[in-house]
Coordinates of C-alpha atoms and ligand atoms in Angstrom, one line a residue:
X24 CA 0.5 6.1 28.4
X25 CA -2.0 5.2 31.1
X26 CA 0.7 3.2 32.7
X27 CA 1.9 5.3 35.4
X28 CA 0.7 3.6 38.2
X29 CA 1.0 -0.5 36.2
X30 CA 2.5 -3.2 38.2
X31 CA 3.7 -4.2 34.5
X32 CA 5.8 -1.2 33.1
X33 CA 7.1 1.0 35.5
X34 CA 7.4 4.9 34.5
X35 CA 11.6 4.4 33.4
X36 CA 10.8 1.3 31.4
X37 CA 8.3 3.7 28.7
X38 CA 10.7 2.6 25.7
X39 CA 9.6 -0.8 24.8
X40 CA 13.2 -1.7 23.9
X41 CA 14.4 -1.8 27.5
X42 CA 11.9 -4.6 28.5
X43 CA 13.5 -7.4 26.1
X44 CA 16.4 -9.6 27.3
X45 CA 18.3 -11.2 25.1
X46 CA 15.6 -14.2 23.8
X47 CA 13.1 -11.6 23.3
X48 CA 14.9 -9.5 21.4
X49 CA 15.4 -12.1 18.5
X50 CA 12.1 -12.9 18.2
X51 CA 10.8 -9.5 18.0
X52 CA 13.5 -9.2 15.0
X53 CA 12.4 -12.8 13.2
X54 CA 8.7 -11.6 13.6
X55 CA 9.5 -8.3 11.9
X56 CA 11.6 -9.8 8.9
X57 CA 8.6 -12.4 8.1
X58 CA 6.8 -8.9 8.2
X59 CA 8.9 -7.5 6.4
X60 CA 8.9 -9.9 3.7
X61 CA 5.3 -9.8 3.7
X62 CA 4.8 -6.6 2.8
X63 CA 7.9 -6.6 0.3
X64 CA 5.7 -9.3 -1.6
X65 CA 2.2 -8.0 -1.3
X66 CA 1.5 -4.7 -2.6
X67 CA -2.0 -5.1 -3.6
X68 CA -5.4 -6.1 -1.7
X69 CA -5.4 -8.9 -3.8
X70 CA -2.4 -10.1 -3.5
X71 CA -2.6 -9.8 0.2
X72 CA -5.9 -12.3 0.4
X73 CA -3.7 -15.0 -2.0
X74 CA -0.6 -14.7 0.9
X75 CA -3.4 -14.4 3.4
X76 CA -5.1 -18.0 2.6
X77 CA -1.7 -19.3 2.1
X78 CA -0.6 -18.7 5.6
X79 CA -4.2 -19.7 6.9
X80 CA -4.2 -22.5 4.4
X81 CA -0.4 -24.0 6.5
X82 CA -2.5 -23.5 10.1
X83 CA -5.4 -25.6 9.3
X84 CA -8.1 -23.2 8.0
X85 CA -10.0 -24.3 5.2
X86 CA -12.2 -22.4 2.7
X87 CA -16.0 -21.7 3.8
X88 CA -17.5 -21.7 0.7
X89 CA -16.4 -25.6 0.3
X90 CA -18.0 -26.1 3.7
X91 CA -21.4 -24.6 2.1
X92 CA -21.5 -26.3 -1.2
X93 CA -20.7 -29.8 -0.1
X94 CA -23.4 -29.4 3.1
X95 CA -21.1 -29.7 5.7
X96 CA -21.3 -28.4 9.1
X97 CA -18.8 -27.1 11.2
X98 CA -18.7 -27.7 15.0
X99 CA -16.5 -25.9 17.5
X100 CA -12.7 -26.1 17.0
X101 CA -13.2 -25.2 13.2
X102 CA -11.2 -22.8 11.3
X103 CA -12.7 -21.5 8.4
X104 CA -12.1 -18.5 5.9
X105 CA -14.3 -16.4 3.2
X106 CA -12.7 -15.2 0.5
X107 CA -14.7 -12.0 -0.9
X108 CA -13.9 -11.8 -4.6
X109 CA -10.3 -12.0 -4.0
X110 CA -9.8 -8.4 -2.2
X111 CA -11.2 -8.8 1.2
X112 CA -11.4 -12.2 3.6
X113 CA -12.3 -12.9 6.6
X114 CA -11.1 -15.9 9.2
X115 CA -13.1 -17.7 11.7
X116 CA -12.0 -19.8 14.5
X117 CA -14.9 -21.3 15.8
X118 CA -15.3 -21.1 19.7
X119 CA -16.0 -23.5 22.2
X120 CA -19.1 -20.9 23.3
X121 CA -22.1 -20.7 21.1
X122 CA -22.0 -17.8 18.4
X123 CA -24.1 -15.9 20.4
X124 CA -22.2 -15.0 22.9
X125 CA -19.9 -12.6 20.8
X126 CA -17.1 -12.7 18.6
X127 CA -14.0 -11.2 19.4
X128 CA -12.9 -9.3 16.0
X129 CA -9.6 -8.2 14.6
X130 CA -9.9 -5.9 11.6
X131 CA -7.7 -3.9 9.5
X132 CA -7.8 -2.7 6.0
X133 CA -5.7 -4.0 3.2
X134 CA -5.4 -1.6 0.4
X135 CA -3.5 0.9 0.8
X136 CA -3.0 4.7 -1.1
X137 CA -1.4 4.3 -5.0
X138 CA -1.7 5.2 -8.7
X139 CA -4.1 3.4 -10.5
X140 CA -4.2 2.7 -14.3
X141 CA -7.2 4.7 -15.8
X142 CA -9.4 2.4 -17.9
X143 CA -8.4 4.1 -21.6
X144 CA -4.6 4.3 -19.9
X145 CA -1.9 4.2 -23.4
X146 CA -1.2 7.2 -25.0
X147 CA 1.8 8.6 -27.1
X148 CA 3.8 12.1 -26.6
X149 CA 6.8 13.2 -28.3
X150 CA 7.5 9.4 -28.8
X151 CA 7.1 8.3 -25.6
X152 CA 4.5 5.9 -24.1
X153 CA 2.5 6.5 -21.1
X154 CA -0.2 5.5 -19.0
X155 CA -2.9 8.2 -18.1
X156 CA -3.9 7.7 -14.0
X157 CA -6.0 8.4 -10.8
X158 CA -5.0 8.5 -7.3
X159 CA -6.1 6.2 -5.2
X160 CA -6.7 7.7 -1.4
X161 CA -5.0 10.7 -0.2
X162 CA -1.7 11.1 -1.3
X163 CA 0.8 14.5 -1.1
X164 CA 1.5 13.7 -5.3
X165 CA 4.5 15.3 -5.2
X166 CA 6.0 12.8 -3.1
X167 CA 5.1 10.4 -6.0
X168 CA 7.5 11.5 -8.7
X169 CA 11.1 10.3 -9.6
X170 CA 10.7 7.1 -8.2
X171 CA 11.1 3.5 -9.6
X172 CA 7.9 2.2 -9.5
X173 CA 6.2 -1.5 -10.4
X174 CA 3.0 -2.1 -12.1
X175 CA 0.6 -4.6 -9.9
X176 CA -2.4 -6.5 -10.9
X177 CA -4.9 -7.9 -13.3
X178 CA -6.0 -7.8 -16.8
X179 CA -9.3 -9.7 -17.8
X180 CA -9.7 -10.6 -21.0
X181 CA -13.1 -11.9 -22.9
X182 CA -12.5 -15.3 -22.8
X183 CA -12.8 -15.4 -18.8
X184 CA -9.1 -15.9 -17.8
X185 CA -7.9 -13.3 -15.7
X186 CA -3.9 -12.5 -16.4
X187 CA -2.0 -11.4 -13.2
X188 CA 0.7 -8.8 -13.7
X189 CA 3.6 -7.6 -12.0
X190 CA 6.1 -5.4 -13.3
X191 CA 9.2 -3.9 -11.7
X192 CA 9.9 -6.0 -8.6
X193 CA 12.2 -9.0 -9.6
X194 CA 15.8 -7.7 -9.8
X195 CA 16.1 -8.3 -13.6
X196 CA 12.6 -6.6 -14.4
X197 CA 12.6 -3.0 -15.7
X198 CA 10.8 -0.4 -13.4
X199 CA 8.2 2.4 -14.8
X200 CA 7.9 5.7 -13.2
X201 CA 6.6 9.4 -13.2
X202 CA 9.2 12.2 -14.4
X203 CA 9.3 15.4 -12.4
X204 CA 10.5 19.0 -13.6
X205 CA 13.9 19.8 -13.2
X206 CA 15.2 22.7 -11.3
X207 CA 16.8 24.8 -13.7
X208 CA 13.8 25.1 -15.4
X209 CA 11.2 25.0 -12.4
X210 CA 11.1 28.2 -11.2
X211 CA 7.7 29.6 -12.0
X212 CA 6.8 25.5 -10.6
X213 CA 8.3 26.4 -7.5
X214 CA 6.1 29.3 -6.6
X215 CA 3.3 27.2 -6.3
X216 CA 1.6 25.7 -3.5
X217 CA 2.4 22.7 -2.7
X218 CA -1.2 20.7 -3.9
X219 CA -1.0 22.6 -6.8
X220 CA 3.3 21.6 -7.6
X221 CA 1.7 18.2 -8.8
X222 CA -1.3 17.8 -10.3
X223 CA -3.5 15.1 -9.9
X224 CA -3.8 15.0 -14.3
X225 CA -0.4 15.2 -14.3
X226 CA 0.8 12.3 -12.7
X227 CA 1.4 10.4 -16.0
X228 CA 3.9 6.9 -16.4
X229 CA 6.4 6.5 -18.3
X230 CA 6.3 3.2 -19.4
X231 CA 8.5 3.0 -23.3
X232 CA 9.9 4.7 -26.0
X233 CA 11.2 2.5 -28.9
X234 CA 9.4 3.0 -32.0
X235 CA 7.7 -0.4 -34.0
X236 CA 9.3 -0.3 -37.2
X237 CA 7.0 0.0 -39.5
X238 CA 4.4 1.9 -37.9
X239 CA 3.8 5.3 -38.8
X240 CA 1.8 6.4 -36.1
X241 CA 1.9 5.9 -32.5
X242 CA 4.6 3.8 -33.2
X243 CA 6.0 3.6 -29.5
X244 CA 2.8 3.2 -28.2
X245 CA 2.0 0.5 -30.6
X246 CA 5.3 -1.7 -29.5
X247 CA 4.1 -1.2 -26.0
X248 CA 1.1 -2.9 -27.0
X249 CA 2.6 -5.7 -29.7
X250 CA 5.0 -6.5 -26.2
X251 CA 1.7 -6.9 -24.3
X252 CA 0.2 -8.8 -26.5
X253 CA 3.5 -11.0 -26.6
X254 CA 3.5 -11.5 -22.8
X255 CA -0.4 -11.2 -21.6
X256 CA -2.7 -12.0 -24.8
X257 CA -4.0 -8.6 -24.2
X258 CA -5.2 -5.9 -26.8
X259 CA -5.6 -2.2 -26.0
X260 CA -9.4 -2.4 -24.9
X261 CA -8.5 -5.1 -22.5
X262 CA -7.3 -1.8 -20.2
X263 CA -11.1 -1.2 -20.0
X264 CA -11.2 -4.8 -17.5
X265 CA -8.1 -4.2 -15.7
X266 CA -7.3 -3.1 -12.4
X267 CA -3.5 -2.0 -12.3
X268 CA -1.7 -0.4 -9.9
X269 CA 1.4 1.7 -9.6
X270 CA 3.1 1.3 -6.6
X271 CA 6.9 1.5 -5.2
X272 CA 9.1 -1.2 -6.8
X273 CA 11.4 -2.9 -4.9
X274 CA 11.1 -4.5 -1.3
X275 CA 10.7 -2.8 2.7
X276 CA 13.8 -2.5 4.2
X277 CA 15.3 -2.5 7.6
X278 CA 15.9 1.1 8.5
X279 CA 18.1 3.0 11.0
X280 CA 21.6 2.3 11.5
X281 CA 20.3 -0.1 14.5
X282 CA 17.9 -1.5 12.2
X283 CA 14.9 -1.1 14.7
X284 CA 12.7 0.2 12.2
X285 CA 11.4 -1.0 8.6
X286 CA 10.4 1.3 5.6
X287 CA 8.6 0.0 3.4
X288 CA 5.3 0.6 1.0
X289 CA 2.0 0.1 2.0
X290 CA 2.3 -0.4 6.4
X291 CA -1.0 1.6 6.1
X292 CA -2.5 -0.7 6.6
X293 CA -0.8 -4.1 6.3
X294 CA 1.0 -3.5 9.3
X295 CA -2.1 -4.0 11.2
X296 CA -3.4 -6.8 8.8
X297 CA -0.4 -9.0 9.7
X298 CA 0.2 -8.3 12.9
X299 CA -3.9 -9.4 13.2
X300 CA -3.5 -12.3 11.0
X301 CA -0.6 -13.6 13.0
X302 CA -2.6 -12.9 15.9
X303 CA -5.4 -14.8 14.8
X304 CA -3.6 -18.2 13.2
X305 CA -1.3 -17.9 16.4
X306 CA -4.6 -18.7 18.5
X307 CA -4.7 -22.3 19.7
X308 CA -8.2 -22.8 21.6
X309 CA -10.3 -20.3 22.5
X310 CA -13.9 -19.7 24.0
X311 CA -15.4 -17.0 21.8
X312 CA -15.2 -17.3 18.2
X313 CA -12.4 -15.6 16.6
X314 CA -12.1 -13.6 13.7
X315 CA -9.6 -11.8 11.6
X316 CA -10.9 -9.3 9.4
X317 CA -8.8 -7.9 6.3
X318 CA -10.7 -5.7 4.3
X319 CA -10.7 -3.4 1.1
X320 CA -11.4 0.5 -0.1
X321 CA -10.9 2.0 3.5
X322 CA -8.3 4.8 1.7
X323 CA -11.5 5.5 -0.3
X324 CA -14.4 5.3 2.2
X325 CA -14.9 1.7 2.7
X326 CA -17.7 1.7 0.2
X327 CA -17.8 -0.9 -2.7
X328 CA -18.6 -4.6 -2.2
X329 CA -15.4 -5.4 -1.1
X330 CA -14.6 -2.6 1.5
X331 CA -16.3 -2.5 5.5
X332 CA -20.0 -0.8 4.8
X333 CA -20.5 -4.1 2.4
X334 CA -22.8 -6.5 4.4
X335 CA -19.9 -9.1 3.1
X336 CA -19.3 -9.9 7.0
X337 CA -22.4 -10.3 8.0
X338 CA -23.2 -12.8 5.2
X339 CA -20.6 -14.9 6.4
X340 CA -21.0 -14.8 9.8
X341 CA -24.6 -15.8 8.7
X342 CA -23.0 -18.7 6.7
X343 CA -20.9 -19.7 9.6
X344 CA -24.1 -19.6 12.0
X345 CA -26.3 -21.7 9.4
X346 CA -23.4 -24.0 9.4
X347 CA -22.9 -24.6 12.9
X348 CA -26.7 -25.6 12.9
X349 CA -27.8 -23.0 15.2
X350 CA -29.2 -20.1 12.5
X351 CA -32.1 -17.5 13.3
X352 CA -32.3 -13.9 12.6
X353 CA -32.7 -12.8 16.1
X354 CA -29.1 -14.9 16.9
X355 CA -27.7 -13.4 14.2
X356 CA -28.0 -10.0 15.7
X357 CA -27.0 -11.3 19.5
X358 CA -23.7 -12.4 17.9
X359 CA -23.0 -8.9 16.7
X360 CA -24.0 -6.9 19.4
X361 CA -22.2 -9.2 21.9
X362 CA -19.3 -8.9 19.8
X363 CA -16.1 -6.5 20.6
X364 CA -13.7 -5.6 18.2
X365 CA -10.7 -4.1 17.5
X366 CA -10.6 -2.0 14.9
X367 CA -6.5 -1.8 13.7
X368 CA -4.8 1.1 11.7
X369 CA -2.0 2.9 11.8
X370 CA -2.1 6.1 13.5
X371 CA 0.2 9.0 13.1
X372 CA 3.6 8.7 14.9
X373 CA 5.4 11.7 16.6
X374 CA 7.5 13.4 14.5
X375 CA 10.5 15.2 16.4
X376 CA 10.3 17.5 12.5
X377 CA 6.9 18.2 12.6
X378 CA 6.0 18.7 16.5
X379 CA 3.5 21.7 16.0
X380 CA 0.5 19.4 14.6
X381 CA 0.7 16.8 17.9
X382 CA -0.3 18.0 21.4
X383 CA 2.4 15.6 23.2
X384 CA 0.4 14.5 25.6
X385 CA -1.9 12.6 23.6
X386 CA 0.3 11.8 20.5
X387 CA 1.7 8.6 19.9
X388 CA 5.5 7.6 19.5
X389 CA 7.9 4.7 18.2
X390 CA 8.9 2.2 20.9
X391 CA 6.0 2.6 22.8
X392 CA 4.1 0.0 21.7
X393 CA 0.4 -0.7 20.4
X394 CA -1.7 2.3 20.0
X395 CA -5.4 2.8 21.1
X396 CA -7.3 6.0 20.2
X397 CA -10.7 6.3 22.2
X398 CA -11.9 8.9 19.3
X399 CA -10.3 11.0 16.1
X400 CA -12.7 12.9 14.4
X401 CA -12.2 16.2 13.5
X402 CA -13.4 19.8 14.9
X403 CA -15.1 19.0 17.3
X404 CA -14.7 14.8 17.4
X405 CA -17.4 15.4 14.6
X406 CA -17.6 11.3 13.0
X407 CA -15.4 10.0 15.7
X408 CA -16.1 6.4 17.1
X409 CA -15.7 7.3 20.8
X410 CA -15.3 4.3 22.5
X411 CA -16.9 3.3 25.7
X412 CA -14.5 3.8 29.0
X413 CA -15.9 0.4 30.4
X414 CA -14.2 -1.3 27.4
X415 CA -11.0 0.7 27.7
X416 CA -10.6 -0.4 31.0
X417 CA -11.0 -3.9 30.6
X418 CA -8.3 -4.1 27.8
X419 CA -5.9 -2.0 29.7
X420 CA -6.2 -4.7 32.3
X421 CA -5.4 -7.6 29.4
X422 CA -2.8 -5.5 28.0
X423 CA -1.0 -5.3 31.5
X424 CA -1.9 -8.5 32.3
X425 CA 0.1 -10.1 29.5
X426 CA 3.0 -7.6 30.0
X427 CA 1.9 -6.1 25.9
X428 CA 3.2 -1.8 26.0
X429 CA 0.2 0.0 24.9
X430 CA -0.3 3.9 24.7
X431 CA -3.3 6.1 23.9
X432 CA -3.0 8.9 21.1
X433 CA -5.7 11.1 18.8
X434 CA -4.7 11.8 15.5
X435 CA -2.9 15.3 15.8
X436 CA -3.8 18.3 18.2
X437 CA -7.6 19.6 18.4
X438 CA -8.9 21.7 15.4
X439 CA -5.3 20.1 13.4
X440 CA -6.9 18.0 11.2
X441 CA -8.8 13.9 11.5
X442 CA -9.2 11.0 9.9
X443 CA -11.5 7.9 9.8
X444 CA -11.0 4.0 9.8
X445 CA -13.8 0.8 9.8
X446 CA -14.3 0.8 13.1
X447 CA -17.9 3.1 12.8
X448 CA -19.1 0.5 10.6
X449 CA -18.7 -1.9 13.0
X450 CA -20.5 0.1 15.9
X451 CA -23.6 0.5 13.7
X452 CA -24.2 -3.6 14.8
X453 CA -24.2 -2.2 18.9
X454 CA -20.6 -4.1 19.5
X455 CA -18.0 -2.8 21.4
X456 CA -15.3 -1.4 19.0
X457 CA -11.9 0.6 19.8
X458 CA -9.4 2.5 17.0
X459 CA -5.5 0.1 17.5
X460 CA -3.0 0.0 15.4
X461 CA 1.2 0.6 15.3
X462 CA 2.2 4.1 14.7
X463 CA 3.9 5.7 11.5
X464 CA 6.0 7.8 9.8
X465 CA 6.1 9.2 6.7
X466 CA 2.3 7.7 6.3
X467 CA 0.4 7.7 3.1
X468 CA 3.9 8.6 1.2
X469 CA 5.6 6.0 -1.1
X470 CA 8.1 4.9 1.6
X471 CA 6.5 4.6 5.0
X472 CA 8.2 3.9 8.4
X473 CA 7.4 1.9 11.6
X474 CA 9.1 0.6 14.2
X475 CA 9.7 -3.1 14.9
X476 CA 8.8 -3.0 19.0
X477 CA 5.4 -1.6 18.1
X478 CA 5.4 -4.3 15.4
X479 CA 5.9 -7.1 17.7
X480 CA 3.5 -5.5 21.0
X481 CA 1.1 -4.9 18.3
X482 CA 1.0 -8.7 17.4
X483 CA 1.1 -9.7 21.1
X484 CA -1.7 -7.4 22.2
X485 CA -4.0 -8.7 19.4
X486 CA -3.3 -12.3 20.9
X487 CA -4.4 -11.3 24.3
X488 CA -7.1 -9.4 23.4
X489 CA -8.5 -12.5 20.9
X490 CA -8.2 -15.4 23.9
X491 CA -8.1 -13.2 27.2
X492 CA -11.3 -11.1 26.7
Ligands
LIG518 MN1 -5.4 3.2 7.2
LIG519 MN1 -4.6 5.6 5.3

């Protein structure tokens, strides 16, 4: 906790909960149901940067490349954002200080662990139609089966336009999903281990079986398509320029009987995206430059154009610089190095089921607020960020002074297991970076939990830490 001996939250007031009267208690529940309609509507990286500019589009910010084509500058007081090909973005807020003297960076990652659509998907078996598939990040596939699921995304076609899809989330839509053995007949399934009970090749969708009449082969596979065509103008080889997802249909919900939770798909990572976003557009003048940072392809290393090791950032920072009138290599690399950042994910959540893989100490729990993890790494703290003590200590003073619950965890007991997030492609630039984010339940699996009063410190830490430090 490292807030034993705070002026702020004594040792009996630990559980977050206990610190809100009455006023503060509704607004930590309003700011969780615009969350959780948030995450309820966007499911995929992409349609998280659409919801994204909208929000940033209602607070004033206005889109950077605009600023670069029609020669504009931009002066101090400026709110700008980068959209990167639709699946990362990036928000400034430009500071009343020059560039130079640092940024102060929120950043979280925005896609989050699925089934994608391979890219020759449609086959027939036994007349039924399904799609073929790879995992996306690391799931436990066995928690993906027998589920409703929706289909997410985009199909481009040859003529340029690029058809959005979404399947299986209004109330009159059908759903698709992945059929599991039943137990009668799963005995020899049942002996074996658990990576191995579902396999990766396996995890097929059902997605029809009505034959086209007519047809004489592939007949189900072939209505699939003529209903396709009907809806999308696609043919079969416009799978090979799609990118669709499979994900849990159907919207987050309050959970608990005292609803202070929410489960819902995807909190890795959205939960820190929106909670930084919010943060960020809640901001109303500030010295450094601010910046919200939502990116792509952490579940899968961060590589790719659109994911953290892409210099994406550091163009636009660039951009921004060049635009304020005040560009030079050499200033370029001051603003990063006097930058600090933090670095949001989720991190793994007590579980009072599961208590052998968390040394209690150093684990973090629901109602405790916003998490910070000084390393994770694995055997050893091999990869681990390791952040500097000096920068610790002046956030734990921000945190206290603004009254925001914070508590420190690693990610499971020594030797246990690891993990990795952005934030050591941030420290490659010499800034000051941390590991935040809300704890979780359940994470990686189809329906993940977190708890609203994390939710809410989560938000109000990122404030502080964007206009206090
Ligand atoms: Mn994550
Ligand atoms: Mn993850």
């Amino acid at each position: 906790m490292g807030t034993t001996n705070s002026k702020y939250l004594p040792k009996e007031k630990k559980n977050t909960w206990l610190k809100y009267d009455e006023a503060e208690l509704i607004k930590v529940m309003e700011y969780n149901e615009n969350y959780r309609k948030f995450i309820s509507k966007c499911k995929t990286e992409r349609e998280c940067v659409a919801e994204s500019i909208r929000l940033a589009e209602s607070k004033g910010y206005c889109d950077l490349k605009a600023v670069i084509e029609t020669g504009k500058s931009l002066k101090a007081g400026d709110k700008v954002y980068y959209n990167n090909m639709d699946k990362a973005l990036v928000l400034f807020y430009i500071g009343s200080e020059p560039l130079e003297a640092g940024m102060r960076i929120l950043g979280a990652h925005i896609d989050s662990p699925r089934i994608d659509v391979k890219q020759n998907p449609l086959y027939e078996d036994t007349e039924m139609a399904l799609l073929d598939t790879h995992y996306y990040g690391g799931i436990k596939k066995y928690q993906w089966v027998t589920l409703p699921m929706a289909i997410h995304g985009v199909v481009c076609l040859l003529d340029g336009t690029v058809k959005e899809i979404v399947i299986g989330e209004d109330e009159n839509d059908p759903v698709v999903g992945i059929t599991d053995l039943l137990i009668h007949l799963a005995a020899t399934q049942m002996e074996k281990k658990a990576n191995k009970v579902v396999e990766g090749e396996d995890l097929n969708v059902l997605i029809g079986s009505i034959p086209l009449e007519g047809e004489e082969k592939d007949a189900v596979k072939a209505n699939i398509l003529r209903l396709l065509n009907d809806k999308y103008g696609m043919e079969e080889t416009d799978f090979l320029s799609a990118e669709l997802e499979i994900v849990p249909a159907g919207a987050a919900r309050d959970f608990g009987i005292d609803r202070s939770m929410i489960t819902g798909y995807g909190h890795d990572d959205r939960v820190c995206a929106y909670t930084s976003l919010t943060a960020q557009l809640d901001v109303e003048s500030c010295e450094k430059t601010c910046v919200c940072l939502l990116v792509d392809k952490e579940e899968i290393g961060s590589i790719g154009a659109t994911g953290m090791e892409s210099r994406f950032f550091e163009n636009a920072v660039a951009e921004v610089m060049n635009c304020l009138g005040d560009y030079s290599e050499l200033k370029l690399r001051r603003t990063f190095a006097n930058s600090k950042m933090l670095s949001s994910d989720v991190s793994a959540a007590f579980d009072p089921n599961y208590p052998s893989v968390h040394e209690k100490k150093n684990a973090s729990y629901f109602g405790r607020g916003l998490n910070f993890s000084k390393f994770f790494g694995a055997r050893g703290k091999s990869g681990a960020n390791d952040a500097n003590p000096e920068f610790i200590a002046e956030i734990r003073k921000v945190m206290e002074e603004n009254k925001v619950s914070y508590q420190t965890s690693e990610l499971g007991k020594v030797d246990e297991g690891g993990g990795g997030t952005i934030s050591k492609f941030m420290a490659v630039y010499n800034m000051q970076v941390i590991d935040s984010g809300v704890p979780v339940l359940n994470m990686h699996s189809p329906w993940e939990i977190v708890s609203k009063a994390d939710v809410y410190e989560a938000q109000k830490g990122f404030h502080a830490f964007l206009t206090k430090i």
